[in-house]
Coordinates of C-alpha atoms (C1' of nucleotides) in Angstrom, one line a residue:
Chain Q
M1 CA -15.5 84.5 -5.2
V2 CA -16.1 85.9 -8.7
V3 CA -18.5 88.8 -9.0
K4 CA -22.0 88.0 -10.1
T5 CA -25.0 90.1 -11.1
V6 CA -26.8 91.4 -8.0
R7 CA -30.0 89.7 -6.9
G8 CA -33.0 90.4 -9.1
T9 CA -30.9 91.7 -12.1
S10 CA -29.7 89.8 -15.1
D11 CA -27.7 90.2 -18.2
I12 CA -29.6 90.3 -21.4
L13 CA -27.3 88.2 -23.6
P14 CA -26.9 88.6 -27.4
S15 CA -29.1 85.5 -28.0
D16 CA -32.0 87.3 -26.3
V17 CA -31.3 90.8 -27.4
S18 CA -32.7 90.1 -30.9
T19 CA -36.1 89.5 -29.2
W20 CA -35.8 92.7 -27.2
Q21 CA -34.8 94.7 -30.3
A22 CA -37.8 93.3 -32.2
L23 CA -40.1 94.2 -29.4
E24 CA -38.6 97.7 -29.2
L25 CA -38.8 98.2 -32.9
V26 CA -42.4 97.1 -33.1
S27 CA -43.3 99.3 -30.2
R28 CA -41.6 102.4 -31.5
N29 CA -43.2 102.0 -34.9
L30 CA -46.6 101.5 -33.4
L31 CA -46.3 104.4 -31.0
E32 CA -45.0 106.8 -33.6
A33 CA -47.9 105.8 -35.9
Y34 CA -50.3 106.8 -33.0
D35 CA -48.4 110.1 -32.9
Y36 CA -46.5 109.6 -29.7
R37 CA -42.9 110.9 -29.4
E38 CA -40.2 109.4 -27.3
I39 CA -39.0 111.1 -24.2
R40 CA -35.9 110.0 -22.2
T41 CA -35.9 111.1 -18.5
P42 CA -33.2 110.4 -16.0
I43 CA -32.9 107.0 -14.3
F44 CA -32.7 108.7 -10.9
E45 CA -34.7 111.6 -9.6
Q46 CA -35.3 113.4 -6.3
A47 CA -36.9 110.8 -4.0
G48 CA -39.7 113.3 -3.2
L49 CA -41.0 113.1 -6.8
F50 CA -42.2 109.6 -6.3
Q51 CA -43.3 110.1 -2.7
K52 CA -45.6 112.9 -3.9
S53 CA -46.9 111.2 -7.1
V54 CA -47.0 107.5 -6.5
G55 CA -48.1 107.9 -2.9
E56 CA -46.3 107.8 0.4
C57 CA -48.5 104.9 1.6
T58 CA -47.9 102.6 -1.4
D59 CA -45.5 99.7 -1.0
I60 CA -43.6 100.9 -4.0
V61 CA -42.6 104.1 -2.2
S62 CA -42.6 103.0 1.4
K63 CA -40.8 99.7 1.1
E64 CA -39.5 99.1 -2.5
M65 CA -37.7 102.2 -3.6
Y66 CA -34.0 102.3 -4.0
I67 CA -33.2 105.5 -2.1
F68 CA -29.7 106.9 -1.6
S69 CA -28.0 110.1 -0.7
D70 CA -25.4 111.7 -3.0
K71 CA -22.3 113.4 -1.8
K72 CA -24.1 116.6 -1.1
G73 CA -26.7 114.7 0.9
R74 CA -29.5 115.1 -1.7
E75 CA -32.1 112.3 -1.3
L76 CA -32.3 110.5 -4.6
A77 CA -34.2 107.5 -5.8
L78 CA -33.9 105.1 -8.8
R79 CA -37.1 105.5 -10.6
P80 CA -39.7 102.8 -9.7
E81 CA -42.1 103.8 -12.5
G82 CA -42.3 106.1 -15.4
T83 CA -45.3 108.4 -15.1
A84 CA -43.9 110.6 -12.3
S85 CA -40.8 111.6 -14.3
I86 CA -42.9 112.4 -17.3
V87 CA -45.3 114.6 -15.3
R88 CA -42.3 116.3 -13.8
S89 CA -40.8 116.9 -17.2
F90 CA -44.2 118.1 -18.6
I91 CA -44.4 120.7 -15.8
E92 CA -40.7 121.7 -15.9
H93 CA -40.7 122.3 -19.6
N94 CA -44.0 124.1 -19.8
M95 CA -45.4 121.5 -22.2
H96 CA -48.9 122.8 -21.5
T97 CA -48.1 125.6 -24.0
Q98 CA -47.7 123.0 -26.8
T99 CA -50.6 121.7 -28.9
L100 CA -52.6 119.4 -26.7
P101 CA -52.6 116.6 -26.1
V102 CA -48.8 116.1 -25.6
K103 CA -48.2 112.5 -26.4
L104 CA -45.1 110.9 -25.1
Y105 CA -43.7 107.4 -24.9
Y106 CA -40.7 105.8 -23.1
M107 CA -38.9 102.5 -22.7
G108 CA -36.2 101.6 -20.3
P109 CA -35.3 100.2 -16.9
F110 CA -37.1 100.7 -13.6
F111 CA -36.1 99.6 -10.1
R112 CA -38.0 98.1 -7.2
Y113 CA -36.6 96.3 -4.2
E114 CA -38.9 93.3 -4.3
R115 CA -38.5 89.6 -3.8
P116 CA -37.7 88.2 -7.3
Q117 CA -40.3 85.9 -8.8
A118 CA -41.6 84.8 -12.2
G119 CA -42.1 88.1 -14.1
R120 CA -40.7 90.2 -11.3
T121 CA -37.1 91.4 -11.0
R122 CA -35.5 94.3 -9.2
Q123 CA -34.4 95.9 -12.4
F124 CA -37.2 95.5 -14.9
H125 CA -38.1 97.2 -18.1
Q126 CA -41.3 98.9 -19.3
I127 CA -42.6 100.5 -22.4
G128 CA -45.2 103.1 -21.6
A129 CA -47.0 106.1 -23.1
E130 CA -48.9 109.1 -21.7
A131 CA -51.4 111.4 -23.5
I132 CA -51.5 114.6 -21.5
G133 CA -53.7 117.7 -21.6
I134 CA -57.1 116.5 -23.0
E135 CA -59.9 114.9 -21.2
D136 CA -61.4 112.8 -24.0
V137 CA -62.2 109.1 -23.6
T138 CA -61.0 108.6 -27.2
L139 CA -57.6 108.8 -25.7
D140 CA -58.4 106.3 -23.0
A141 CA -59.5 103.9 -25.8
E142 CA -56.4 104.7 -27.8
I143 CA -54.2 103.9 -24.8
I144 CA -56.0 100.6 -24.3
D145 CA -55.7 99.9 -28.1
I146 CA -51.9 100.5 -28.1
S147 CA -51.3 98.4 -25.0
M148 CA -53.2 95.5 -26.7
Q149 CA -51.4 96.0 -30.0
I150 CA -47.8 95.9 -28.8
P151 CA -48.0 92.4 -27.5
S152 CA -50.4 91.4 -30.3
K153 CA -48.1 92.5 -33.1
M154 CA -45.3 90.4 -31.5
G155 CA -47.6 87.4 -31.9
I156 CA -48.8 87.1 -28.3
K157 CA -52.3 85.7 -28.2
N158 CA -55.0 85.1 -25.6
L159 CA -54.7 88.5 -24.0
K160 CA -57.6 89.7 -21.9
V161 CA -58.6 93.3 -21.1
M162 CA -60.0 93.9 -17.7
L163 CA -61.7 97.3 -17.4
N164 CA -63.1 99.4 -14.6
S165 CA -63.4 102.9 -13.4
I166 CA -62.4 104.0 -9.9
G167 CA -64.3 107.3 -10.4
C168 CA -63.4 110.9 -9.9
K169 CA -62.6 112.4 -6.5
E170 CA -66.2 113.0 -5.7
C171 CA -67.8 109.6 -6.5
R172 CA -64.8 107.7 -5.2
S173 CA -64.8 109.2 -1.8
K174 CA -68.6 108.7 -1.5
Y175 CA -68.1 105.1 -2.5
V176 CA -65.2 104.5 -0.1
K177 CA -67.5 105.7 2.7
R178 CA -70.2 103.2 1.6
L179 CA -67.6 100.4 1.3
L180 CA -66.3 101.1 4.8
G181 CA -69.8 101.1 6.1
H182 CA -70.5 97.7 4.5
L183 CA -67.3 96.2 5.9
K184 CA -67.5 97.7 9.4
N185 CA -69.3 94.8 10.9
R186 CA -67.3 92.2 9.0
I187 CA -63.8 93.6 9.6
K188 CA -63.0 90.7 12.0
K189 CA -63.7 88.2 9.1
L190 CA -61.2 89.9 6.8
C191 CA -57.5 88.8 6.5
A192 CA -54.7 90.6 8.3
D193 CA -53.7 92.5 5.2
C194 CA -57.2 93.7 4.6
N195 CA -57.5 94.9 8.2
R196 CA -54.5 97.1 7.6
R197 CA -56.0 98.2 4.2
Y198 CA -59.2 99.1 5.9
S199 CA -57.5 102.2 7.3
T200 CA -54.7 102.8 4.8
N201 CA -56.2 102.0 1.3
P202 CA -59.7 100.5 1.5
L203 CA -60.1 100.1 -2.3
R204 CA -57.4 97.4 -2.2
I205 CA -59.6 95.2 -0.2
L206 CA -61.6 94.7 -3.4
D207 CA -58.8 92.8 -5.2
C208 CA -57.7 90.7 -2.3
K209 CA -57.3 87.1 -3.3
K210 CA -58.2 85.5 0.0
S211 CA -61.5 83.7 -0.1
E212 CA -62.8 85.1 3.2
C213 CA -62.3 88.6 1.9
I214 CA -63.8 87.9 -1.5
Q215 CA -66.9 86.5 0.4
N216 CA -67.3 89.6 2.4
V217 CA -66.8 92.0 -0.5
K218 CA -69.0 90.1 -2.9
D219 CA -72.4 91.2 -1.4
G220 CA -71.2 94.7 -0.8
P221 CA -71.4 97.7 -3.2
T222 CA -69.1 97.9 -6.2
I223 CA -67.4 101.1 -7.4
T224 CA -68.7 100.4 -10.9
E225 CA -72.3 100.6 -9.7
N226 CA -71.7 103.8 -7.7
L227 CA -70.0 106.0 -10.3
C228 CA -71.4 109.5 -10.8
A229 CA -73.3 110.1 -14.1
K230 CA -70.2 111.7 -15.7
C231 CA -67.8 108.8 -14.7
R232 CA -70.4 106.2 -15.7
N233 CA -70.8 107.9 -19.1
K234 CA -67.0 107.9 -19.6
L235 CA -66.7 104.3 -18.8
E236 CA -69.5 103.4 -21.2
T237 CA -68.1 105.5 -24.0
T238 CA -64.7 103.9 -23.6
E239 CA -66.4 100.5 -23.8
K240 CA -68.1 101.5 -27.0
H241 CA -64.8 102.7 -28.5
I242 CA -62.8 99.6 -27.8
S243 CA -65.7 97.4 -28.8
S244 CA -65.7 99.1 -32.2
L245 CA -62.0 98.2 -32.5
G246 CA -62.8 94.6 -31.9
I247 CA -61.1 94.4 -28.5
N248 CA -62.6 91.9 -26.2
Y249 CA -62.9 93.2 -22.7
Q250 CA -64.5 92.4 -19.4
I251 CA -65.8 94.8 -16.8
Q252 CA -64.0 93.8 -13.6
P253 CA -65.8 95.6 -10.7
Y254 CA -63.1 94.7 -8.3
L255 CA -60.2 95.9 -10.4
V256 CA -58.4 98.8 -8.6
R257 CA -54.9 100.2 -9.0
G258 CA -52.0 100.3 -6.6
L259 CA -50.7 103.8 -7.4
D260 CA -52.5 106.7 -5.7
Y261 CA -52.7 108.9 -8.7
Y262 CA -55.2 107.0 -10.8
T263 CA -58.7 108.4 -11.4
G264 CA -61.5 107.3 -13.7
V265 CA -61.1 104.6 -16.3
I266 CA -58.4 102.0 -15.4
F267 CA -57.5 98.7 -17.1
E268 CA -55.2 95.7 -17.0
I269 CA -54.2 93.4 -19.8
I270 CA -53.6 90.0 -18.4
H271 CA -52.4 86.6 -19.7
S272 CA -53.0 83.4 -17.9
Q273 CA -49.6 81.8 -18.8
L274 CA -47.7 84.3 -16.7
G275 CA -48.4 82.8 -13.3
A276 CA -49.0 85.1 -10.3
Q277 CA -47.7 88.2 -12.1
N278 CA -50.2 87.9 -14.8
V279 CA -50.4 91.6 -15.8
V280 CA -48.8 92.3 -19.2
A281 CA -49.8 96.0 -19.3
A282 CA -51.9 98.3 -17.3
G283 CA -52.8 101.9 -17.0
G284 CA -55.6 104.4 -16.7
R285 CA -56.5 108.0 -16.2
Y286 CA -54.8 110.4 -13.7
D287 CA -56.6 113.7 -14.1
N288 CA -55.4 115.2 -10.8
L289 CA -51.8 114.3 -10.7
I290 CA -50.3 117.2 -12.7
E291 CA -52.1 119.8 -10.5
Q292 CA -51.1 117.9 -7.4
M293 CA -47.4 118.1 -8.6
G294 CA -47.6 121.8 -8.9
G295 CA -48.7 122.2 -12.5
K296 CA -51.9 123.6 -13.9
P297 CA -55.0 121.4 -13.7
T298 CA -54.3 119.0 -16.6
P299 CA -56.0 115.7 -17.4
A300 CA -54.0 112.7 -18.6
V301 CA -54.1 109.0 -19.4
G302 CA -51.3 106.5 -19.8
F303 CA -50.2 102.9 -19.7
A304 CA -47.1 100.8 -19.0
A305 CA -46.2 97.4 -20.3
G306 CA -43.7 95.0 -18.8
I307 CA -41.1 94.1 -21.3
E308 CA -39.8 91.0 -19.4
R309 CA -43.4 89.7 -19.2
M310 CA -43.9 90.0 -22.9
I311 CA -40.5 88.4 -23.5
M312 CA -41.7 85.5 -21.3
L313 CA -44.8 85.1 -23.3
L314 CA -42.8 85.0 -26.5
G315 CA -40.9 82.0 -25.2
D316 CA -38.4 80.4 -27.5
R317 CA -39.6 82.3 -30.5
S318 CA -36.5 83.7 -32.2
F319 CA -36.3 87.0 -34.0
Q320 CA -32.9 86.5 -35.4
S321 CA -32.8 87.3 -39.1
N322 CA -30.8 85.1 -41.5
N323 CA -29.4 87.7 -43.8
S324 CA -25.7 87.3 -43.2
V325 CA -22.8 86.1 -45.4
Y326 CA -19.9 83.9 -44.4
L327 CA -16.6 84.7 -46.1
A328 CA -14.5 81.5 -46.1
Y329 CA -10.9 81.5 -47.3
L330 CA -8.2 78.9 -47.4
D331 CA -4.8 80.5 -47.3
F332 CA -3.6 81.8 -44.0
P333 CA -2.8 84.5 -43.0
M334 CA -5.6 86.3 -44.8
H335 CA -4.7 87.5 -48.3
E336 CA -4.9 91.2 -49.0
K337 CA -7.7 90.6 -51.6
V338 CA -9.7 88.6 -49.1
F339 CA -9.4 91.4 -46.6
E340 CA -10.5 93.9 -49.3
L341 CA -13.6 91.9 -50.1
L342 CA -14.5 91.5 -46.4
S343 CA -14.3 95.2 -45.9
A344 CA -16.2 96.0 -49.1
L345 CA -19.1 93.7 -48.1
R346 CA -19.3 95.4 -44.7
K347 CA -19.1 98.9 -46.0
N348 CA -22.1 98.0 -48.1
G349 CA -24.0 97.1 -45.1
I350 CA -23.9 93.3 -45.5
H351 CA -23.6 91.4 -42.3
T352 CA -20.5 89.4 -42.9
K353 CA -18.8 86.8 -40.8
T354 CA -15.4 85.3 -41.2
T355 CA -12.7 83.5 -39.3
Y356 CA -9.7 85.2 -37.8
Q357 CA -7.7 82.0 -37.1
E358 CA -6.7 79.1 -39.3
K359 CA -9.7 76.8 -39.9
T360 CA -10.4 74.2 -42.5
L361 CA -13.0 75.0 -45.1
K362 CA -15.2 72.2 -43.7
N363 CA -15.0 73.9 -40.3
Q364 CA -15.8 77.4 -41.8
L365 CA -18.8 76.1 -43.7
K366 CA -20.0 74.4 -40.5
T367 CA -19.8 77.6 -38.7
A368 CA -21.6 79.4 -41.5
A369 CA -24.4 76.8 -41.4
K370 CA -24.6 77.0 -37.6
S371 CA -24.9 80.7 -37.5
N372 CA -27.7 80.6 -40.1
C373 CA -25.8 82.4 -42.9
R374 CA -27.7 82.9 -46.1
F375 CA -24.7 82.7 -48.4
S376 CA -21.1 81.6 -48.1
L377 CA -18.3 83.1 -50.3
I378 CA -15.4 80.8 -50.8
L379 CA -12.1 82.4 -51.8
G380 CA -9.1 80.1 -52.2
T381 CA -5.9 80.2 -54.2
N382 CA -7.6 79.0 -57.4
E383 CA -10.2 81.7 -57.3
L384 CA -7.7 84.4 -56.3
S385 CA -5.6 83.6 -59.4
K386 CA -8.7 83.7 -61.7
G387 CA -10.2 86.8 -60.0
T388 CA -13.3 84.9 -59.1
V389 CA -15.1 83.8 -55.9
I390 CA -17.5 80.9 -55.2
L391 CA -21.0 82.0 -54.1
R392 CA -22.7 79.2 -52.2
D393 CA -26.4 79.3 -51.4
M394 CA -26.6 77.7 -48.0
K395 CA -30.3 77.0 -48.3
T396 CA -30.2 75.1 -51.6
S397 CA -26.6 73.8 -51.2
T398 CA -25.9 75.0 -54.7
Q399 CA -23.0 77.2 -55.8
E400 CA -21.6 79.1 -58.7
E401 CA -18.4 80.9 -59.5
I402 CA -18.7 84.6 -60.0
K403 CA -16.4 87.5 -60.7
L404 CA -14.8 88.8 -57.6
D405 CA -15.6 92.4 -58.7
N406 CA -19.3 91.6 -58.9
A407 CA -19.6 89.8 -55.6
V408 CA -20.7 92.7 -53.5
A409 CA -23.4 93.8 -56.0
I410 CA -24.7 90.3 -56.4
I411 CA -25.0 89.7 -52.7
K412 CA -26.5 93.1 -52.2
K413 CA -29.3 92.2 -54.6
N414 CA -30.1 89.0 -52.8
I415 CA -29.9 90.0 -49.2
P416 CA -31.9 92.5 -47.1
L417 CA -29.6 95.2 -46.0
V418 CA -28.6 95.9 -42.4
S419 CA -26.8 99.1 -43.0
P420 CA -27.5 101.9 -40.6
E421 CA -29.3 103.9 -43.4
A422 CA -31.7 101.1 -43.9
K423 CA -32.6 100.9 -40.2
P424 CA -35.4 103.2 -38.9
S425 CA -33.7 106.1 -37.3
P426 CA -35.2 107.5 -34.1
F427 CA -34.0 110.9 -35.3
K428 CA -36.0 110.9 -38.5
V429 CA -39.8 111.2 -38.5
G430 CA -42.0 108.9 -40.3
I431 CA -39.6 106.3 -41.5
K432 CA -41.3 103.0 -42.0
A433 CA -39.3 100.1 -40.7
D434 CA -41.5 97.3 -42.0
H435 CA -39.4 96.8 -45.1
F436 CA -36.4 96.2 -42.9
V437 CA -37.7 93.8 -40.3
D438 CA -41.1 92.2 -40.7
V439 CA -41.5 90.3 -37.5
N440 CA -43.8 87.8 -39.1
K441 CA -41.2 86.9 -41.7
M442 CA -38.4 86.5 -39.2
I443 CA -37.0 83.1 -39.4
K444 CA -36.4 80.7 -36.6
P445 CA -33.0 79.2 -36.9
G446 CA -33.1 75.7 -38.0
S447 CA -36.6 75.9 -39.3
Chain L
rG1 C1' -40.8 91.1 4.5
rU2 C1' -43.2 85.6 5.1
rG3 C1' -43.5 80.3 3.6
rG4 C1' -42.3 75.9 0.2
rG5 C1' -38.9 73.7 -3.5
rU6 C1' -34.0 73.5 -5.9
rG7 C1' -28.4 74.4 -6.4
rU8 C1' -23.6 68.4 -9.7
rA9 C1' -19.7 69.9 -16.9
rG10 C1' -21.4 75.7 -21.2
rC11 C1' -27.0 73.6 -21.2
rU12 C1' -30.7 69.7 -19.4
rC13 C1' -30.3 66.5 -15.6
rA14 C1' -28.7 61.1 -13.2
rG15 C1' -25.7 59.8 -8.9
rU16 C1' -28.4 53.5 -4.6
rU17 C1' -27.5 52.3 2.9
rG18 C1' -21.8 57.8 3.2
rG19 C1' -16.7 54.5 -0.3
rC20 C1' -12.6 56.6 -7.3
rA21 C1' -17.6 62.3 -10.5
rG22 C1' -21.7 60.3 -14.7
rA23 C1' -25.1 60.6 -19.2
rG24 C1' -27.4 63.3 -23.3
rC25 C1' -27.0 67.9 -25.9
rG26 C1' -23.3 71.5 -27.1
rC27 C1' -17.9 72.4 -27.9
rC28 C1' -12.9 70.7 -30.2
rA29 C1' -10.3 67.1 -33.3
rG30 C1' -10.3 63.0 -36.8
rA31 C1' -12.9 59.4 -40.5
rU32 C1' -10.3 61.9 -48.9
rU33 C1' -5.0 67.0 -48.5
rG34 C1' -10.9 72.7 -51.0
rU35 C1' -17.3 72.2 -49.3
rG36 C1' -22.1 72.7 -43.9
rG37 C1' -26.8 70.4 -41.2
rU38 C1' -26.6 63.0 -41.0
rU39 C1' -23.4 59.0 -39.1
rC40 C1' -19.0 57.0 -36.6
rU41 C1' -14.5 57.5 -33.5
rG42 C1' -11.7 60.2 -30.0
rG43 C1' -10.9 64.6 -26.8
rA44 C1' -11.4 68.8 -23.6
rA45 C1' -14.3 70.3 -19.9
rG46 C1' -16.3 70.1 -12.5
rU47 C1' -13.8 74.0 -5.8
rC48 C1' -20.7 68.8 -6.7
rG49 C1' -23.4 77.1 -5.0
rC50 C1' -20.2 79.0 -0.7
rG51 C1' -18.6 78.3 4.7
rG52 C1' -18.5 75.4 8.9
rG53 C1' -19.7 70.6 11.5
rU54 C1' -20.1 65.0 12.2
rU55 C1' -17.0 60.9 10.2
rC56 C1' -11.3 56.8 8.8
rG57 C1' -14.0 58.9 4.6
rA58 C1' -19.3 63.7 2.7
rC59 C1' -22.1 65.3 -3.9
rU60 C1' -24.7 62.2 -0.1
rC61 C1' -26.0 63.5 7.0
rC62 C1' -26.4 68.3 10.3
rC63 C1' -26.0 73.8 10.8
rG64 C1' -25.4 78.5 8.6
rU65 C1' -25.2 81.4 4.2
rC66 C1' -25.9 83.0 -0.8
rA67 C1' -28.5 82.4 -5.3
rC68 C1' -32.4 80.5 -8.3
rU69 C1' -37.5 79.2 -8.3
rC70 C1' -42.8 79.0 -6.9
rA71 C1' -46.6 81.1 -3.8
rC72 C1' -48.0 85.2 -0.3
rC73 C1' -47.3 90.4 -0.4
rC74 C1' -46.8 94.1 -4.2
rC75 C1' -47.3 95.4 -9.2
rA76 C1' -45.9 96.3 -15.3

RNA sequence: GUGGGUGUAGCUCAGUUGGCAGAGCGCCAGAUUGUGGUUCUGGAAGUCGCGGGUUCGACUCCCGUCACUCACCCCA
């Protein structure tokens, strides 16, 4: 048997990578504009980090984490989510001494041992951001704004924001008592899962999909109506902020979150075309987590967006650019002059294709057309003897003979560059990439 | 972890009561020896997911297994 990818993982092939890169580029530019800086934390951490932060009772930690021991017997885990590592890093590097808030973003792979399904794989990828150190609802609104804008900028439409607050420690525990009181006599009517939740995580009963549970929850108290004055005010101010940005939202009183660390305002961005896994991005406030993890009391808010889910919503849309050149030649093996031109084009940052085996001109042009080349250069014996080259515009099917020495300069003038200098560098601050790749102008091959 | 559906060419899929493995797209070559997207002709390409069983004979029936997929669960 040949070796295949393990269950729940997949190769992202070159034909799909352009979409990933476009999404990553758009996200980076957006996050940097909002003054977030990228952080890269290890893929594996001490298992205890996630047990403490995400919560020992959550399925993520109790059933779905990839845990293993290294040769010294240390218990390690592949990271199942991003916030825990960032909080660890924030504390470990004394980031509370920096100007607050500390605003960080990340993108990369995460791992959960789940049954694969539409929009759910064992290795999956998220883009996320955290604003740590300031308890201002403006940041809550900013986080919601960003998590809406990333998919929106990629051209994903019909997104809905679901908003709620699960309150602070005080009002939530009061509410949970009221909820349990309401459900006490109805517990037999709830589904088996909710019977378990009644003792482990009662808030999760609120978002059960079973009709018998919805029935019994519906006439009970909601967390939204039972917030303390402070939490209520925060939710309302967040609403005001995102309304002013023109974001359509809906208060969803039964929206809760699965991870233990959330407090206060929480949200989900959903899309109906995703099937059961309809959450594109989600997040909220976690004002107690940093203290709980051994840091100073520090408020924070963040979000994570599922890359695969956004890619699913992008469907067949292609983000491949058509700014390449095909160098066709007729005498094999490749003449020294052809090789020099090829190298000169590439050194000038021009994406250049050619053939490395004997092919007819017809075949070479066919390849050029198929791979969506903007221009072809044709360099045969005739041209070589005259010191010229034929420049063929593949869009208009017109061509002209130009001086070989001018070829690079002429093409450079007519094609957007792809040289490393032209790309936005993650190491330089403030470079705008819009002149390099405008997603809206990217061309679908064949269109 | 539970339940349903599906695995046949690179891709999308046909394949009748068990009797020689098929199509479309794609790929390669040719139809003027130096010019692409159309058309025509030809060609290559398969352990019928894998392993067992029943049978003279299995892509087809039975059992197991793996994978994909949808839903539950969980969650981005």
